[in-house]
Coordinates of C-alpha atoms and ligand atoms in Angstrom, one line a residue:
M29 CA -123.3 -32.1 65.8
K30 CA -119.8 -31.4 66.4
T31 CA -117.6 -33.0 63.3
S32 CA -114.0 -31.6 64.2
V33 CA -112.1 -31.9 67.3
S34 CA -111.8 -27.9 67.3
D35 CA -115.8 -27.9 67.6
L36 CA -115.4 -29.2 71.1
A37 CA -116.2 -26.2 73.6
V38 CA -113.1 -27.3 75.6
L39 CA -111.2 -26.0 72.8
G40 CA -113.1 -23.1 71.6
G41 CA -116.4 -24.3 70.3
S42 CA -119.6 -23.6 71.5
P43 CA -121.1 -25.6 74.3
S44 CA -123.6 -28.1 73.0
F45 CA -126.2 -27.4 76.0
T46 CA -127.3 -24.1 77.1
D47 CA -128.6 -25.6 80.1
P48 CA -126.5 -28.0 82.4
L49 CA -127.3 -31.6 81.8
V50 CA -126.4 -33.1 85.3
V51 CA -125.9 -36.8 86.8
G52 CA -128.7 -37.2 89.4
R53 CA -131.4 -34.9 88.4
P54 CA -134.2 -36.1 90.4
S55 CA -136.8 -38.4 88.3
R56 CA -140.0 -36.9 86.9
V57 CA -143.2 -37.3 89.1
D58 CA -146.8 -36.7 88.7
R59 CA -147.1 -33.3 90.4
R60 CA -150.8 -33.2 90.9
S61 CA -150.6 -36.5 92.6
F62 CA -147.9 -35.1 95.0
L63 CA -149.6 -31.9 95.3
R64 CA -153.0 -33.8 96.5
R65 CA -150.7 -35.7 99.1
V66 CA -149.4 -32.4 100.1
E67 CA -152.9 -31.0 100.5
R68 CA -154.0 -34.1 102.7
I69 CA -150.9 -33.5 104.9
L70 CA -151.8 -29.8 105.6
D71 CA -155.5 -30.6 106.2
S72 CA -154.6 -33.6 108.7
G73 CA -152.2 -31.8 110.9
R74 CA -149.9 -34.8 110.8
H75 CA -146.3 -33.6 109.5
S76 CA -144.1 -36.0 111.0
N77 CA -143.9 -38.6 113.7
G78 CA -145.1 -41.8 111.8
G79 CA -148.0 -40.3 109.8
P80 CA -150.1 -42.2 107.4
F81 CA -147.9 -41.5 104.3
V82 CA -144.9 -42.8 106.3
E83 CA -147.1 -45.8 107.2
E84 CA -147.9 -46.4 103.7
L85 CA -144.5 -46.2 102.3
E86 CA -143.1 -48.5 104.9
T87 CA -145.8 -51.1 103.5
R88 CA -145.0 -50.7 99.9
L89 CA -141.1 -50.8 100.4
A90 CA -141.4 -54.0 102.6
E91 CA -143.5 -55.6 99.8
I92 CA -141.0 -54.5 97.1
A93 CA -138.1 -56.0 99.3
G94 CA -139.8 -59.3 100.1
V95 CA -139.6 -58.5 103.9
R96 CA -142.0 -58.3 106.8
H97 CA -140.6 -55.1 108.1
C98 CA -139.5 -51.5 106.7
V99 CA -138.3 -48.4 109.1
A100 CA -138.5 -45.5 106.7
M101 CA -135.9 -42.7 108.1
C102 CA -134.4 -39.0 107.2
N103 CA -131.7 -40.6 104.9
A104 CA -129.7 -43.9 104.4
T105 CA -126.7 -42.5 106.3
T106 CA -128.5 -42.1 109.4
A107 CA -130.4 -45.4 108.8
M108 CA -127.1 -47.4 108.7
Q109 CA -125.9 -45.5 111.9
V110 CA -129.0 -46.5 113.5
L111 CA -128.8 -50.0 112.2
A112 CA -125.5 -50.4 113.5
R113 CA -126.4 -49.0 117.0
A114 CA -129.4 -51.5 117.1
R115 CA -127.4 -54.4 116.4
G116 CA -124.8 -53.4 119.2
I117 CA -122.0 -54.4 117.2
R118 CA -118.4 -53.3 117.7
G119 CA -115.1 -53.6 116.3
E120 CA -114.4 -53.4 112.5
V121 CA -116.5 -53.7 109.8
V122 CA -115.4 -55.2 106.5
M123 CA -116.7 -53.2 103.2
P124 CA -115.8 -52.3 99.9
S125 CA -113.9 -49.1 99.2
M126 CA -115.6 -48.8 95.9
T127 CA -118.6 -46.8 97.3
F128 CA -119.9 -43.5 98.3
V129 CA -118.1 -42.4 101.3
A130 CA -121.3 -42.4 103.4
T131 CA -121.1 -46.1 103.7
A132 CA -117.8 -45.6 105.4
H133 CA -118.8 -42.5 107.3
A134 CA -121.9 -43.9 109.0
M135 CA -119.9 -46.9 110.4
R136 CA -117.2 -44.7 111.6
W137 CA -119.7 -42.2 112.9
V138 CA -121.0 -45.0 115.5
G139 CA -117.4 -45.8 116.5
L140 CA -116.8 -48.7 114.0
A141 CA -113.6 -49.1 112.3
P142 CA -114.2 -49.5 108.1
V143 CA -111.7 -52.2 106.9
F144 CA -111.8 -51.8 103.1
C145 CA -111.7 -55.0 100.9
D146 CA -111.1 -55.1 97.1
V147 CA -113.6 -55.6 94.4
D148 CA -114.5 -57.8 91.4
P149 CA -112.6 -56.0 88.8
L150 CA -115.5 -56.8 86.2
T151 CA -118.4 -55.9 88.3
G152 CA -117.0 -53.3 90.4
Q153 CA -119.0 -55.2 93.2
I154 CA -117.5 -56.4 96.7
D155 CA -115.6 -59.5 96.2
P156 CA -116.3 -62.0 98.8
R157 CA -113.1 -63.9 98.6
R158 CA -111.5 -60.3 99.5
A159 CA -114.1 -59.9 102.1
R160 CA -113.1 -63.2 103.6
A161 CA -109.4 -62.4 103.9
A162 CA -110.3 -59.0 105.7
I163 CA -112.1 -60.9 108.6
T164 CA -110.3 -60.9 111.8
P165 CA -111.4 -61.6 115.4
R166 CA -112.0 -57.9 115.7
T167 CA -114.7 -57.8 112.8
G168 CA -118.2 -57.1 113.9
A169 CA -120.0 -57.0 110.6
I170 CA -119.6 -57.2 106.8
V171 CA -121.2 -54.3 105.0
G172 CA -121.9 -55.3 101.3
V173 CA -122.9 -52.3 98.6
H174 CA -125.1 -53.1 95.7
L175 CA -123.2 -50.8 93.2
W176 CA -124.4 -48.8 90.3
G177 CA -128.2 -50.4 90.3
R178 CA -127.5 -53.7 90.5
P179 CA -127.2 -56.4 93.2
C180 CA -123.7 -57.7 94.8
P181 CA -123.0 -61.2 95.6
A182 CA -125.2 -61.1 98.6
P183 CA -125.8 -64.9 99.1
E184 CA -122.3 -65.6 99.3
L185 CA -121.8 -62.7 101.7
E186 CA -124.8 -64.3 103.5
D187 CA -122.7 -67.7 103.7
L188 CA -119.4 -65.9 104.8
A189 CA -121.1 -64.0 107.5
A190 CA -123.0 -66.9 108.8
E191 CA -119.6 -68.9 108.8
H192 CA -118.1 -66.4 111.1
G193 CA -121.1 -65.6 113.1
L194 CA -121.0 -61.9 111.9
D195 CA -123.7 -59.3 111.1
L196 CA -124.4 -58.7 107.3
Y197 CA -125.8 -55.5 106.2
L198 CA -126.3 -54.4 102.6
D199 CA -126.1 -50.8 101.4
A200 CA -129.1 -50.8 98.9
A201 CA -128.7 -47.1 98.3
H202 CA -128.7 -47.6 94.4
A203 CA -130.6 -50.9 94.1
I204 CA -134.2 -50.6 94.7
G205 CA -136.2 -52.7 92.8
C206 CA -133.2 -55.1 91.8
A207 CA -133.2 -58.9 92.3
L208 CA -130.8 -61.8 92.3
D209 CA -132.3 -64.9 91.0
G210 CA -135.8 -63.7 91.7
R211 CA -134.9 -63.0 95.3
P212 CA -135.3 -58.9 95.6
V213 CA -132.8 -56.8 97.0
G214 CA -134.0 -55.8 100.3
S215 CA -134.1 -59.2 101.6
F216 CA -130.6 -60.1 102.0
G217 CA -128.6 -60.2 105.3
D218 CA -129.7 -59.0 108.5
A219 CA -131.0 -55.8 107.2
E220 CA -130.6 -53.6 104.0
V221 CA -130.8 -49.8 103.6
F222 CA -132.5 -47.9 100.6
S223 CA -131.6 -44.4 100.0
L224 CA -134.7 -42.0 98.8
H225 CA -132.1 -39.1 98.2
A226 CA -133.6 -36.8 95.3
T227 CA -130.8 -38.3 92.8
K228 CA -131.7 -41.8 93.4
V229 CA -134.4 -43.6 91.2
V230 CA -136.8 -43.2 93.9
G231 CA -136.6 -39.9 95.7
G232 CA -138.3 -38.4 98.7
F233 CA -136.1 -35.2 98.6
E234 CA -134.2 -36.7 101.3
G235 CA -135.1 -40.1 102.6
G236 CA -133.9 -43.7 103.7
A237 CA -135.5 -46.8 104.6
L238 CA -134.2 -50.1 106.5
V239 CA -135.9 -53.1 105.4
T240 CA -135.6 -56.4 107.5
D241 CA -137.4 -59.7 108.1
D242 CA -136.1 -59.6 111.8
E243 CA -138.7 -58.4 114.0
E244 CA -136.4 -57.5 116.8
T245 CA -133.9 -55.5 114.7
A246 CA -137.1 -53.4 113.1
E247 CA -138.4 -52.7 116.7
R248 CA -135.1 -51.6 118.1
V249 CA -134.4 -49.3 115.0
R250 CA -138.2 -48.1 115.0
S251 CA -137.4 -46.8 118.6
L252 CA -133.9 -45.6 118.2
R253 CA -135.1 -43.4 115.2
A254 CA -137.4 -41.7 117.6
F255 CA -135.1 -40.8 120.5
G256 CA -135.2 -44.2 121.6
E257 CA -138.5 -44.1 123.1
G258 CA -139.5 -47.6 124.7
T259 CA -136.3 -49.4 124.8
R260 CA -133.5 -49.5 127.4
N261 CA -130.2 -49.1 125.7
E262 CA -126.9 -47.3 126.3
Y263 CA -127.3 -44.7 123.5
G264 CA -130.7 -43.2 124.2
G265 CA -131.6 -42.7 120.5
T266 CA -131.5 -40.1 117.9
N267 CA -134.0 -38.3 115.8
A268 CA -134.0 -40.2 112.3
K269 CA -137.7 -39.9 111.5
M270 CA -139.0 -39.2 107.9
S271 CA -141.4 -36.4 107.4
E272 CA -144.8 -36.9 105.9
V273 CA -143.9 -34.7 103.0
S274 CA -140.8 -36.7 102.4
A275 CA -142.8 -39.8 102.4
A276 CA -145.6 -38.3 100.1
M277 CA -142.8 -37.5 97.4
A278 CA -141.5 -40.8 98.0
L279 CA -144.5 -42.5 97.4
T280 CA -145.3 -40.4 94.1
S281 CA -141.8 -41.2 92.9
L282 CA -142.6 -45.0 93.6
E283 CA -145.3 -44.6 91.3
A284 CA -143.4 -43.5 88.6
L285 CA -140.8 -46.2 89.0
P286 CA -141.9 -48.4 86.4
D287 CA -141.6 -45.6 83.8
T288 CA -138.4 -44.1 85.2
V289 CA -136.5 -47.6 84.9
S290 CA -138.2 -48.0 81.4
H291 CA -136.8 -44.5 80.4
N292 CA -133.5 -45.4 81.9
R293 CA -133.0 -48.7 80.1
R294 CA -133.7 -47.2 76.8
N295 CA -131.3 -44.5 77.7
H296 CA -128.7 -47.2 78.8
A297 CA -129.3 -49.3 75.4
L298 CA -128.7 -46.1 73.4
Y299 CA -125.4 -45.4 75.4
V300 CA -124.3 -49.0 74.6
E301 CA -125.2 -48.9 70.9
L302 CA -123.6 -45.3 70.0
L303 CA -120.6 -46.1 72.1
E304 CA -119.6 -49.4 71.6
R305 CA -117.5 -49.0 68.7
S306 CA -115.7 -46.0 70.4
P307 CA -112.2 -47.5 71.2
G308 CA -111.3 -47.3 74.8
I309 CA -114.6 -46.3 76.0
S310 CA -116.8 -49.3 77.4
V311 CA -120.2 -48.7 78.9
E312 CA -121.1 -50.8 81.9
R313 CA -123.5 -53.7 81.0
F314 CA -126.2 -55.1 82.9
D315 CA -127.9 -58.5 83.3
P316 CA -131.6 -58.2 82.6
A317 CA -132.2 -61.3 84.9
Q318 CA -131.0 -59.1 88.0
R319 CA -133.9 -56.2 87.2
P320 CA -131.1 -53.5 87.1
N321 CA -132.9 -49.9 87.5
H322 CA -130.3 -48.5 85.2
Q323 CA -130.0 -45.4 87.8
Y324 CA -126.3 -44.9 86.5
V325 CA -124.8 -45.2 83.2
I326 CA -121.3 -45.8 84.0
V327 CA -118.4 -45.9 81.3
R328 CA -114.8 -46.8 81.8
V329 CA -112.2 -44.9 80.2
D330 CA -109.0 -46.5 78.9
P331 CA -106.3 -43.7 78.6
A332 CA -104.2 -46.4 76.7
E333 CA -106.6 -46.6 73.7
T334 CA -108.3 -43.0 73.8
G335 CA -105.1 -41.2 74.7
M336 CA -106.9 -39.2 77.5
D337 CA -107.8 -40.0 81.0
R338 CA -111.2 -40.1 82.6
D339 CA -110.5 -36.6 84.3
T340 CA -110.1 -35.2 80.7
L341 CA -113.2 -36.3 79.3
H342 CA -114.9 -35.1 82.4
R343 CA -113.4 -31.7 81.6
V344 CA -114.4 -32.0 77.9
L345 CA -118.0 -32.8 78.9
L346 CA -117.9 -30.1 81.4
A347 CA -117.2 -27.4 78.9
E348 CA -120.2 -28.9 76.9
N349 CA -122.4 -28.1 80.0
V350 CA -122.7 -31.9 80.7
I351 CA -121.9 -32.5 84.2
T352 CA -120.8 -35.9 84.8
R353 CA -119.7 -37.6 88.3
P354 CA -116.8 -40.0 88.8
Y355 CA -118.8 -42.7 90.7
F356 CA -116.5 -43.4 93.0
S357 CA -113.4 -41.7 92.6
P358 CA -111.5 -41.1 95.2
A359 CA -112.6 -44.3 96.6
C360 CA -113.1 -44.5 100.2
H361 CA -109.5 -45.5 101.3
Q362 CA -108.2 -42.7 99.1
T363 CA -110.1 -40.0 100.8
E364 CA -110.1 -38.6 104.5
P365 CA -110.5 -39.5 107.3
Y366 CA -109.4 -43.1 105.9
T367 CA -106.0 -42.3 104.2
C368 CA -104.2 -42.2 107.4
R369 CA -104.8 -45.8 108.3
P370 CA -103.2 -48.0 105.9
T371 CA -105.6 -50.7 104.4
P372 CA -104.4 -54.1 105.3
F373 CA -104.3 -55.2 101.7
P374 CA -103.6 -53.3 98.5
L375 CA -106.7 -52.6 96.6
P376 CA -105.5 -52.6 92.9
R377 CA -108.8 -53.2 91.2
T378 CA -110.6 -50.3 93.4
E379 CA -107.9 -48.1 92.3
R380 CA -108.0 -48.8 88.7
L381 CA -111.6 -48.5 88.6
A382 CA -111.7 -45.3 90.8
A383 CA -109.3 -43.8 88.3
T384 CA -111.4 -45.0 85.0
V385 CA -114.9 -44.7 85.9
L386 CA -117.4 -41.8 85.0
A387 CA -121.3 -41.7 85.4
L388 CA -123.0 -40.2 82.2
P389 CA -126.4 -38.4 82.6
T390 CA -129.5 -40.6 82.5
G391 CA -132.9 -40.3 84.2
T392 CA -136.1 -39.1 83.2
G393 CA -134.5 -35.5 82.5
T394 CA -132.3 -37.0 79.8
S395 CA -134.0 -37.4 76.4
T396 CA -132.8 -39.5 73.5
T397 CA -131.4 -36.3 71.9
D398 CA -129.6 -35.6 74.8
V399 CA -127.7 -39.1 75.0
E400 CA -127.1 -38.7 71.3
T401 CA -125.2 -35.3 71.7
V402 CA -123.3 -36.7 74.9
C403 CA -122.2 -39.6 72.6
D404 CA -121.3 -37.6 69.6
I405 CA -118.9 -35.4 72.2
V406 CA -117.6 -38.5 73.7
R407 CA -116.9 -40.1 70.2
L408 CA -115.1 -37.2 69.2
A409 CA -112.8 -36.7 72.3
A410 CA -112.0 -40.2 72.4
S411 CA -111.1 -40.6 68.9
H412 CA -108.8 -37.7 69.3
G413 CA -107.8 -38.1 72.8
D414 CA -103.9 -37.1 72.2
R415 CA -105.0 -33.8 70.5
V416 CA -107.3 -33.1 73.1
V417 CA -105.0 -33.6 75.9
R418 CA -102.1 -31.8 73.8
A419 CA -104.3 -28.5 73.4
L420 CA -105.3 -28.5 77.0
Q421 CA -101.6 -28.7 78.3
A422 CA -101.0 -25.7 75.6
G423 CA -103.7 -23.9 77.4
P424 CA -107.4 -24.3 77.4
A425 CA -109.3 -22.2 74.8
Q426 CA -112.1 -22.0 77.2
E427 CA -111.9 -21.8 80.8
T428 CA -114.2 -24.8 82.4
R429 CA -116.6 -23.7 84.9
H430 CA -115.1 -24.9 88.5
D431 CA -116.8 -28.3 89.1
D432 CA -114.3 -30.4 90.9
L433 CA -114.4 -34.2 90.4
E434 CA -115.6 -34.6 94.0
H435 CA -118.6 -37.2 94.1
G436 CA -121.5 -36.6 96.3
S437 CA -125.2 -36.1 96.7
G438 CA -124.4 -32.6 97.2
S439 CA -127.0 -29.6 96.3
D440 CA -124.9 -28.6 93.4
L441 CA -126.7 -31.0 91.4
F442 CA -129.9 -29.1 91.8
S443 CA -128.8 -25.7 91.1
A444 CA -129.2 -26.7 87.6
R445 CA -132.0 -27.6 85.3
Q446 CA -134.8 -28.5 87.9
Ligands
LIG23 C1 -123.8 -46.0 97.9 C2 -124.3 -45.1 98.7 N1 -124.6 -45.4 100.2 C3 -125.3 -44.5 100.8 C4 -125.8 -43.4 100.5 C5 -126.3 -42.1 101.3 O1 -127.5 -42.1 101.1 P1 -128.2 -40.8 101.6 O2 -128.0 -39.7 101.1 O3 -129.8 -41.2 101.7 O4 -127.8 -40.7 103.2 C6 -125.4 -42.7 98.9 C7 -125.8 -41.6 98.5 O5 -125.6 -41.4 97.3 C8 -124.6 -44.0 98.0 O6 -124.6 -43.6 96.9

């Protein structure tokens, strides 16, 4: 355990971890169960085009979402694009800027214009009052985002969308298994989209799934994901199908979900316990009634109290071989291609969050001892923030490996500690 600030690797001490401890390491699955499924795929010769594992996954995810239809796709980004095309919306889409840029890119890619609104400063979730203020006659839809593994105020967004005759979609990339007043995420709005990317709490290597109670939407999406077969529409369609091997992995990962969430819940509780007395570091809390999946452990770093900013803490941890992620910084409106179009409103809450939040490692690859070690480092750095900053300004004793603060679901996550 490091006891003195000079023990920190960024100031010349030895790194706490030999192998990198990363945010977003894929969840543990039962390998034999997965490999048995792969054997069946190879024996059957059905590798894609809606095979039995894709169908089974769709049934399971529709159950979890409490809706009648699920359409599995190659990833959540494409699923959102296909959804927007299937619904035929045009114009502007009101959405939070505090999200992974995929939410905005998906809409932009199909010719829609994201209009960003601010978030609730406490929860980081889209603020329905700010969304309301962003609606104009050009608005075609609202896109809510369930951030950090808990639900956004989807019922208020449903009321807002109904009042203005708008579509409502929910980016549920982070929120599989969560619920609001007993109503599962997946059942809100016109449709919701889960991500089954490898970094998510349920992973299928790559993958996404649209869930909806609306039969027509499901049918159109089903057709558009397979080149538009069977529908007459101006776009023709695309190839957004999920492969059988991804579905096999997602099903195996889904079986592990209760264990994964329990593991994450324990990790989160330990982070809260070990960091709650660390001035200037606050761990995001979750309401158990919302069935949070604890996919992320988010801390906010207050530079006024710690003497260092979030990027310094990231750098301190990086030198220890702990790869954290600033989810989400930059916010969408602070990044290309959105910076060139000024937001109609200032987004001070989003910008404050983007400057202060940091995701710390969790998931089944992060043990209790790992969490204790990370917390020791955070406490030590935060209680000597001024000294850390001064020492770094004088020139780092040890060059940190390059790992910029860009967020993303990039493959760099998987080069480490598979
Ligand atoms: C909030 C959010 N939306 C969308 C996505 C995109 O998901 P996918 O990688 O499945 O396209 C992500 C992925 O990280 C995300 O975090």
